[in-house]
Amino acid sequence: MQDILKYINSVEGVIGSAVFSDKGSVLANAFPALIDASSLKKAAALVLECSHGLQISQTLDILDLRYSDGRILAKSFTGATLFLLCTKNINLQMLSITLNLAVKKLEPKLPRETAPSPPSAVSPAMPAESASADGILRLAVGHLANKQASASFDSLGMIAVSQPTFTYISEYYKIPFKKLILTNAGANTSGTFPVMVMKDMDPQYDGTIVVGPGIEKKLKVGEGDKVEVKIG
């Protein structure tokens, strides 16, 4: 993998590159020494969270984050993500050609993983009172302990659910979704929000809708309050 990353780094404007697994680990990197391993691990975790939550692999070929002095690019492919730090004037069209070739060479070099255990046929357990006679699903509001992460997706106008909660809601309404309508009937407030699915969320958040301070204020709800949940 190292040779392939060095090949990518030879493109004018590329400062460094790395390969992250779909589990959030750093498989290989060719970054300058000033960028240490711990920084790359944090970047891998954030890329994983964004990819799952925003469903990047299903909607975008390359995630392009632009800053005043540079750009961060992430290209997802089967089992991994290519992560690049570039100058702000990088020629993305030329770089895309290089990345497409690199991906084809990287895929067979990825470590093979043992097959996961087959999932249980039982639907994820959710609070018994969540389903009601009127057919409307009601779930509790939750907060992330990490306020910085909470504020991050809140700034995008998004809410978050765990993977089991996503599955539960999909099975309840018998349809997949990307947005949810949340209603606080007591305060007569509601809103439609894009959903970030966080696969590695702590089990304590199963059965809840995680919201940030902005959406909490809009809906006039607090942690533990029940909201009506419908497909947006």
Tab-separated table of C-alpha atoms in Angstrom, residues 88-215:
chain	number	residue	atom	x	y	z
A	88	LYS	CA	-6.321	24.533	-1.691
A	89	ASN	CA	-5.437	24.797	-5.410
A	90	ILE	CA	-5.275	21.050	-6.095
A	91	ASN	CA	-6.545	20.055	-9.562
A	92	LEU	CA	-9.351	17.727	-8.479
A	93	GLN	CA	-10.119	16.581	-12.014
A	94	MET	CA	-6.573	15.320	-12.560
A	95	LEU	CA	-6.371	13.888	-9.045
A	96	SER	CA	-9.608	11.914	-9.544
A	97	ILE	CA	-8.008	9.964	-12.382
A	98	THR	CA	-5.072	9.045	-10.139
A	99	LEU	CA	-7.382	8.048	-7.277
A	100	ASN	CA	-9.516	5.808	-9.479
A	101	LEU	CA	-6.399	3.931	-10.573
A	102	ALA	CA	-5.107	3.778	-6.993
A	103	VAL	CA	-8.376	2.322	-5.686
A	104	LYS	CA	-8.199	-0.559	-8.162
A	105	LYS	CA	-4.700	-1.383	-6.903
A	106	LEU	CA	-5.584	-0.962	-3.226
A	107	GLU	CA	-8.712	-3.149	-3.129
A	108	PRO	CA	-6.892	-6.500	-3.467
A	109	LYS	CA	-4.355	-5.427	-0.818
A	110	LEU	CA	-6.937	-4.819	1.921
A	111	PRO	CA	-6.773	-7.304	4.819
A	112	ARG	CA	-9.456	-9.956	4.716
A	113	GLU	CA	-11.863	-9.959	7.624
A	114	THR	CA	-13.545	-12.963	9.138
A	115	ALA	CA	-17.219	-13.238	8.331
A	116	PRO	CA	-19.403	-11.660	11.025
A	117	SER	CA	-21.866	-13.747	12.953
A	118	PRO	CA	-25.296	-13.822	11.332
A	119	PRO	CA	-27.601	-11.210	12.846
A	120	SER	CA	-30.373	-12.278	15.150
A	121	ALA	CA	-33.802	-12.509	13.581
A	122	VAL	CA	-35.224	-10.664	16.570
A	123	SER	CA	-35.865	-6.949	16.053
A	124	PRO	CA	-33.901	-4.615	18.331
A	125	ALA	CA	-35.555	-4.130	21.677
A	126	MET	CA	-37.158	-0.740	22.117
A	127	PRO	CA	-39.275	0.718	24.918
A	128	ALA	CA	-42.649	-1.028	25.010
A	129	GLU	CA	-44.498	2.267	25.261
A	130	SER	CA	-42.952	3.603	22.026
A	131	ALA	CA	-45.747	2.146	19.882
A	132	SER	CA	-49.256	3.472	20.463
A	133	ALA	CA	-52.813	2.601	19.476
A	134	ASP	CA	-52.984	5.509	17.012
A	135	GLY	CA	-50.130	4.025	14.968
A	136	ILE	CA	-47.748	6.897	15.709
A	137	LEU	CA	-44.303	6.048	17.032
A	138	ARG	CA	-43.140	8.006	20.066
A	139	LEU	CA	-39.526	7.969	21.226
A	140	ALA	CA	-37.564	9.810	23.894
A	141	VAL	CA	-35.160	12.656	23.172
A	142	GLY	CA	-31.510	11.993	24.025
A	143	HIS	CA	-28.280	14.007	24.275
A	144	LEU	CA	-24.748	12.978	23.334
A	145	ALA	CA	-22.303	13.148	26.241
A	146	ASN	CA	-19.756	14.658	23.831
A	147	LYS	CA	-21.064	18.220	23.484
A	148	GLN	CA	-18.672	18.997	20.631
A	149	ALA	CA	-19.988	16.086	18.549
A	150	SER	CA	-23.563	17.060	19.397
A	151	ALA	CA	-23.000	20.651	18.306
A	152	SER	CA	-21.302	19.419	15.120
A	153	PHE	CA	-24.296	17.600	13.653
A	154	ASP	CA	-26.685	20.129	15.205
A	155	SER	CA	-24.986	22.859	13.139
A	156	LEU	CA	-25.932	20.856	10.032
A	157	GLY	CA	-29.572	20.759	11.141
A	158	MET	CA	-29.380	16.997	11.657
A	159	ILE	CA	-30.580	14.548	14.280
A	160	ALA	CA	-28.927	11.214	15.077
A	161	VAL	CA	-30.076	7.671	15.808
A	162	SER	CA	-28.236	4.450	16.566
A	163	GLN	CA	-28.237	1.630	14.014
A	164	PRO	CA	-30.754	-0.448	16.063
A	165	THR	CA	-33.065	2.572	16.347
A	166	PHE	CA	-32.824	3.176	12.589
A	167	THR	CA	-33.744	-0.468	11.960
A	168	TYR	CA	-36.602	-0.309	14.449
A	169	ILE	CA	-38.139	2.815	12.876
A	170	SER	CA	-37.731	1.376	9.353
A	171	GLU	CA	-39.469	-1.845	10.379
A	172	TYR	CA	-42.200	0.013	12.265
A	173	TYR	CA	-43.179	2.094	9.227
A	174	LYS	CA	-42.028	-0.593	6.761
A	175	ILE	CA	-39.971	1.874	4.737
A	176	PRO	CA	-36.342	3.095	4.784
A	177	PHE	CA	-35.800	6.792	5.413
A	178	LYS	CA	-33.318	9.649	5.334
A	179	LYS	CA	-35.436	12.253	7.128
A	180	LEU	CA	-37.760	12.191	10.128
A	181	ILE	CA	-40.580	14.491	11.207
A	182	LEU	CA	-40.435	15.125	14.953
A	183	THR	CA	-43.441	16.613	16.722
A	184	ASN	CA	-43.783	17.836	20.277
A	185	ALA	CA	-47.573	17.708	20.587
A	186	GLY	CA	-47.556	19.395	23.990
A	187	ALA	CA	-45.843	22.530	22.698
A	188	ASN	CA	-47.350	22.300	19.193
A	189	THR	CA	-43.884	22.348	17.584
A	190	SER	CA	-42.493	20.165	14.816
A	191	GLY	CA	-39.755	19.961	12.219
A	192	THR	CA	-38.339	17.757	9.469
A	193	PHE	CA	-34.691	16.787	9.929
A	194	PRO	CA	-32.068	14.770	7.998
A	195	VAL	CA	-30.942	11.728	9.977
A	196	MET	CA	-27.373	10.725	10.807
A	197	VAL	CA	-27.119	6.980	11.514
A	198	MET	CA	-24.299	6.367	14.004
A	199	LYS	CA	-23.347	2.693	13.882
A	200	ASP	CA	-20.956	2.782	16.827
A	201	MET	CA	-23.248	4.691	19.171
A	202	ASP	CA	-23.410	3.509	22.788
A	203	PRO	CA	-26.350	1.110	23.430
A	204	GLN	CA	-27.743	3.575	25.981
A	205	TYR	CA	-28.993	5.654	23.030
A	206	ASP	CA	-31.014	2.803	21.500
A	207	GLY	CA	-34.662	3.805	21.337
A	208	THR	CA	-33.945	7.539	21.460
A	209	ILE	CA	-33.691	10.416	19.006
A	210	VAL	CA	-30.458	12.290	19.689
A	211	VAL	CA	-30.769	16.043	19.143
A	212	GLY	CA	-28.449	18.986	19.637
A	213	PRO	CA	-29.208	22.220	21.512
A	214	GLY	CA	-30.517	24.079	18.455
A	215	ILE	CA	-33.160	21.501	17.547
